[in-house]
Short mmCIF file of C-alpha atoms in Angstrom, two decimals:
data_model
loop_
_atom_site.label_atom_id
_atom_site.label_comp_id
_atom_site.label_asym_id
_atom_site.label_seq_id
_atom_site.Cartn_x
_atom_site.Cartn_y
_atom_site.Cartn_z
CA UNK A 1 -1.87 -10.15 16.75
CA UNK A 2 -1.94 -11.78 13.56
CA UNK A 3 -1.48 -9.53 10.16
CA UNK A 4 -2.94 -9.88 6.68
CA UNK A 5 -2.24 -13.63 5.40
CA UNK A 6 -2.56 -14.31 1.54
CA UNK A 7 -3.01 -17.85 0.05
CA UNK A 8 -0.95 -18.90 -1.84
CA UNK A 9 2.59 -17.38 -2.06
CA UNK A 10 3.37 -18.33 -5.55
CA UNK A 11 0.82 -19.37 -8.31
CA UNK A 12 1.54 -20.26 -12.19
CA UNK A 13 -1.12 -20.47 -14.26
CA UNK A 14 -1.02 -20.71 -18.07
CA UNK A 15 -2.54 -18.16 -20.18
CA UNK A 16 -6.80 -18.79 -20.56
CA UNK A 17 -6.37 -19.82 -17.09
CA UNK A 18 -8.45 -18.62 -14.15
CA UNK A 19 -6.47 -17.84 -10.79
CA UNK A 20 -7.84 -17.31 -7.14
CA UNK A 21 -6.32 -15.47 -4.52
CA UNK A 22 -6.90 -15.41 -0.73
CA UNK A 23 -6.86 -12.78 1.60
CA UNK A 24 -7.55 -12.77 5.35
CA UNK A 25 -7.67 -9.72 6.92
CA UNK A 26 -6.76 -8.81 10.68
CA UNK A 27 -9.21 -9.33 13.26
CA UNK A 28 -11.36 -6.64 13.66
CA UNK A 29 -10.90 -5.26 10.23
CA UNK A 30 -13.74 -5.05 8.05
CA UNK A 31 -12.50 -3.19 4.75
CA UNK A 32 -9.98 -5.24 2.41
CA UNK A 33 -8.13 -3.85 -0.60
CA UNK A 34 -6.16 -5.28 -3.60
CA UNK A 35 -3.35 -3.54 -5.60
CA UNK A 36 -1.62 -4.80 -8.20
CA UNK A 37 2.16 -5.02 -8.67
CA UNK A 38 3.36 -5.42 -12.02
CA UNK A 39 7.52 -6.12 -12.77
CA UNK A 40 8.71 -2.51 -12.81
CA UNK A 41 5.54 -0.85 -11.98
CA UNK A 42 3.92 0.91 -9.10
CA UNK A 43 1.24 -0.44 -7.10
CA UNK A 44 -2.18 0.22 -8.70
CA UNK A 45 -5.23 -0.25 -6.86
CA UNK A 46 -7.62 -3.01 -8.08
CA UNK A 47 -10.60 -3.25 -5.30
CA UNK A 48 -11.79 -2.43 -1.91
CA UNK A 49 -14.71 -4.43 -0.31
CA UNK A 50 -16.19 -3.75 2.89
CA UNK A 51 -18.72 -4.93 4.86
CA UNK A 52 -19.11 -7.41 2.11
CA UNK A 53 -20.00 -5.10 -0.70
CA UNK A 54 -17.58 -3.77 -3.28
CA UNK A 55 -17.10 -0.35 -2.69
CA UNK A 56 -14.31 0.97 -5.61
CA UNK A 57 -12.40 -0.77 -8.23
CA UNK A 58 -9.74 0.63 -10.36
CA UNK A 59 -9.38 1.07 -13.90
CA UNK A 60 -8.58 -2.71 -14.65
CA UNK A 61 -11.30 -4.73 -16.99
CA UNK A 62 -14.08 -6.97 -16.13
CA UNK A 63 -12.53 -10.67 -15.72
CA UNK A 64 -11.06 -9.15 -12.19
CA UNK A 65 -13.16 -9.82 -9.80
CA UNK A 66 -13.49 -10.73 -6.26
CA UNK A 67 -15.89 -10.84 -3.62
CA UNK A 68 -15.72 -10.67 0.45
CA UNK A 69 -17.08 -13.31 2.69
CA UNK A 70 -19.28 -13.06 6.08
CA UNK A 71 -16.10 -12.97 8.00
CA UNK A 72 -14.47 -10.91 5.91
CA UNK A 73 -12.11 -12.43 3.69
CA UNK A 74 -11.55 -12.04 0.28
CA UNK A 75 -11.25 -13.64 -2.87
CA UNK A 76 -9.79 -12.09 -6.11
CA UNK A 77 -10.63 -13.93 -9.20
CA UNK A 78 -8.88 -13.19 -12.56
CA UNK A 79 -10.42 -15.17 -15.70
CA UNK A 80 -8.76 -15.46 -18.70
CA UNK A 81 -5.43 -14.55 -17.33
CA UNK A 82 -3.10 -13.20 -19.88
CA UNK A 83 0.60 -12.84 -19.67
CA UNK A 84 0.49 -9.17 -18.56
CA UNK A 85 -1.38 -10.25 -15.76
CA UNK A 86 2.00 -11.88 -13.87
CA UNK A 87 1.99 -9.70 -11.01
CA UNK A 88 2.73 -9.30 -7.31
CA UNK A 89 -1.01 -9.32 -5.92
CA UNK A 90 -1.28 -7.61 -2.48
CA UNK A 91 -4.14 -7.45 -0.11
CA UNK A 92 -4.86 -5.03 2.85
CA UNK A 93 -7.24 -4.60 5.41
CA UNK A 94 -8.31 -1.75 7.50
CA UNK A 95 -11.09 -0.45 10.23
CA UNK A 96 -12.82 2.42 8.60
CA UNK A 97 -10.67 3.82 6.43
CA UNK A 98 -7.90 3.65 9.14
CA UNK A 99 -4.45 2.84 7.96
CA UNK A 100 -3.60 -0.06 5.51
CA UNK A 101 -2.02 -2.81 6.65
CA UNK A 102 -0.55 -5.08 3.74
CA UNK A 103 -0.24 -9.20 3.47
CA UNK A 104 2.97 -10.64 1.98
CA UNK A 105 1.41 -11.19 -1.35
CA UNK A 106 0.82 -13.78 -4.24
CA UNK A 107 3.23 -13.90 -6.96
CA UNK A 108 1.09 -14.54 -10.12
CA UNK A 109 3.15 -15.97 -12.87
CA UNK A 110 0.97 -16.39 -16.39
CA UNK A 111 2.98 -19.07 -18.69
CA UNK B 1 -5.83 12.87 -3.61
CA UNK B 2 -3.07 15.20 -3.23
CA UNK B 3 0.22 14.73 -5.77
CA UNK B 4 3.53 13.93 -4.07
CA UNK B 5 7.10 14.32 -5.16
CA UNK B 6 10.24 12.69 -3.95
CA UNK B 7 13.60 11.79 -4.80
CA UNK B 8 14.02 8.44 -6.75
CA UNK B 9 16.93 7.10 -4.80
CA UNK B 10 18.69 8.26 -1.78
CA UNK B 11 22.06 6.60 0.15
CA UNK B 12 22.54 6.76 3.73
CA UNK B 13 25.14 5.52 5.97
CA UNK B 14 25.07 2.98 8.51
CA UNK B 15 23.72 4.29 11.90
CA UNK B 16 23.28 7.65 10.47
CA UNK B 17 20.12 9.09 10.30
CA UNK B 18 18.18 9.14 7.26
CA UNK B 19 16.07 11.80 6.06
CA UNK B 20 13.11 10.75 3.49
CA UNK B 21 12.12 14.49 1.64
CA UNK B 22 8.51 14.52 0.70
CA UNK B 23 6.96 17.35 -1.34
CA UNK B 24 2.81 18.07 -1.28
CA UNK B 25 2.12 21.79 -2.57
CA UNK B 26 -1.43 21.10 -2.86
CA UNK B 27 -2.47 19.02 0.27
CA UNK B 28 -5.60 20.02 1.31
CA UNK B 29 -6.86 20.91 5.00
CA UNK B 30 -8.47 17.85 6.21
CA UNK B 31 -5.53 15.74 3.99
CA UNK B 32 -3.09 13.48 6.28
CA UNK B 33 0.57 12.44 4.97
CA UNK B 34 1.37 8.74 4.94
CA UNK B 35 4.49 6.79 4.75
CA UNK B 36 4.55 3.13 3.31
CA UNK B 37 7.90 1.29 2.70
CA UNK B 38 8.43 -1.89 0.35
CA UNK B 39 11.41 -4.23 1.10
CA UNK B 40 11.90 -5.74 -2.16
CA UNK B 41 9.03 -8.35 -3.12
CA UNK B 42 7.49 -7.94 0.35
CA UNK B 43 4.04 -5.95 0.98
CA UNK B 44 4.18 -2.23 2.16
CA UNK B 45 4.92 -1.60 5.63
CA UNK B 46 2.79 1.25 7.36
CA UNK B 47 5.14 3.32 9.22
CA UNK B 48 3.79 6.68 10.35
CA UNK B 49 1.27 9.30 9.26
CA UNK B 50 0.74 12.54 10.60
CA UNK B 51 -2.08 16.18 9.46
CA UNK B 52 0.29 18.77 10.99
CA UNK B 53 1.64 18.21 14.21
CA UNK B 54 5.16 16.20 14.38
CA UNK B 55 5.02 12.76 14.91
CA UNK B 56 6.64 10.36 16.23
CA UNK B 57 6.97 6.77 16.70
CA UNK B 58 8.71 3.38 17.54
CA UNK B 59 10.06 3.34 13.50
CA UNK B 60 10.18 7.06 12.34
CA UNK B 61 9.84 10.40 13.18
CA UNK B 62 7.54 12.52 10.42
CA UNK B 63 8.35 16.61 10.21
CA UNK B 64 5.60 18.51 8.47
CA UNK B 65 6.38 22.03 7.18
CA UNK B 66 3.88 24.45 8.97
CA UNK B 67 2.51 25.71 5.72
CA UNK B 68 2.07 21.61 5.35
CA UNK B 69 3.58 21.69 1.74
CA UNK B 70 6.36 19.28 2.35
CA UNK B 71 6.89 16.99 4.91
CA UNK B 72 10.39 14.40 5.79
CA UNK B 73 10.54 11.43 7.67
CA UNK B 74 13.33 10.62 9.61
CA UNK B 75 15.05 7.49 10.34
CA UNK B 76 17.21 8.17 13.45
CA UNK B 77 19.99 5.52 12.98
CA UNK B 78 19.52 3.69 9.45
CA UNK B 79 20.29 -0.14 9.22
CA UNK B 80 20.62 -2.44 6.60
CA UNK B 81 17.47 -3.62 7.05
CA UNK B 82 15.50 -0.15 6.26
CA UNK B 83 16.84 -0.64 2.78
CA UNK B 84 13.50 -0.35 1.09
CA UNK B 85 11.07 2.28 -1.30
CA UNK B 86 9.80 4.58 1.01
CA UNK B 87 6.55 6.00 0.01
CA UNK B 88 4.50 9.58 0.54
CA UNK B 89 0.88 9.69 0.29
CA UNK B 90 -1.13 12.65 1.28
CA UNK B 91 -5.01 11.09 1.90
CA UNK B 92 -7.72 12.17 4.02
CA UNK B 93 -8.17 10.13 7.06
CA UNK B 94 -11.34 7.88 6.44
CA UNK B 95 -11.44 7.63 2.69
CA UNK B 96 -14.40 6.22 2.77
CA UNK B 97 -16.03 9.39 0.09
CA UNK B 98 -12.57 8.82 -1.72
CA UNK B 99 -12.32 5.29 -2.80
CA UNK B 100 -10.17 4.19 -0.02
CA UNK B 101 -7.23 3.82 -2.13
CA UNK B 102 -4.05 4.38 -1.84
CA UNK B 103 -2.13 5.93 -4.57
CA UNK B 104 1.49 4.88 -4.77
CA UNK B 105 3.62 7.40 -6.70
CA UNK B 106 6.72 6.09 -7.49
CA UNK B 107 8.41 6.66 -4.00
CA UNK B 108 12.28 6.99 -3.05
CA UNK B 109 14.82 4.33 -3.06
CA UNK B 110 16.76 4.29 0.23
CA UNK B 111 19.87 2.21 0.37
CA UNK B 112 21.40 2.19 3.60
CA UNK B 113 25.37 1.02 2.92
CA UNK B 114 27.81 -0.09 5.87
#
């Protein structure tokens, strides 16, 4: 069985940018979160979608967003990047608030 | 969600066992205890998870405390490649009331030397 895949591995954007990141669950899962890994920081929990609707986000601003498709992937979006935004970006999918199971990441670099 | 403590770093022999502490005074009844680990710049691993009953399975073996305020997961004979932060995290099941998260404290280093 195939686990959570994230698109792409490594991304460098410059500051102002806009950066996408793509997360496709496991089959049969239908919830999909995204935490945050900043150098030298814990993981901190950005979003959870399921069923295609966002369902919790954590205290990070406005220009993160993301939405979930039909068969439920996800998209994170972060406008405006800044350089504290160069991060380890991890996705996870569940069934029902069943265990987490977490992709291999994107590094985010912000020039 | 439930506040864990653990040990920042931890060494273990080769082929010994390793035993992860966790402590969770104020877990509540219908709270489960998780355990996560992070090879470096990989994503968490799930590895076991367990309400108050022992568990075990093909990674780990998870001890819970009858009173359920502190749990330790052992790793019966530690490689090289279980070098990793292992994480606690005490969560209800479903969290679907709770916000789903996960919240990562900031876990135990394990470093597993030959």
């Amino acid at each position: 069985e195939a686990g959570v895949t994230q698109s792409p591995t490594h991304l460098i954007k410059t500051r102002g940018q806009q950066a996408t990141l793509r997360c496709s669950p496991i089959s049969g899962h239908t919830s999909v979160y995204w935490y945050q890994q900043a150098l030298g920081l814990g993981l901190q929990f950005l979003l959870w979608y399921d069923e295609g609707e966002e369902r919790n986000r954590g205290n990070f601003p406005p220009r993160f967003s993301g939405r979930q498709f039909p068969n439920y992937s996800s998209e994170l979006n972060v406008n405006a990047l800044e350089l504290e935004d160069s991060a380890l970006y991890l996705c996870a999918s569940s069934s029902w608030g069943n265990e987490q199971f977490f992709g291999p990441g994107t590094r985010l670099t912000v020039l | 969600d439930a506040k864990t403590t653990q040990p920042p770093s931890m060494d273990c022999a080769e082929g010994r066992a390793a035993n992860l502490p966790c402590n969770h005074s104020t877990i509540s009844g219908n709270e489960y205890v998780y355990w996560y680990r992070q090879i470096h710049s990989q994503g968490p691993q799930y590895i076991i998870h367990g309400l108050k009953n022992n568990e075990t399975n093909e990674m780990a073996s998870l001890i819970i405390t009858e009173d359920r305020k502190s749990s330790t997961l052992i790793l019966p004979h530690a490689t090289l490649r279980d070098t990793a932060v292992y994480y606690c995290i005490v969560r209800v099941r479903h969290g679907y009331n709770q916000g789903g998260k996960l919240i990562f404290g900031q876990g135990t280093e394990l470093s597993v030397k030959p």
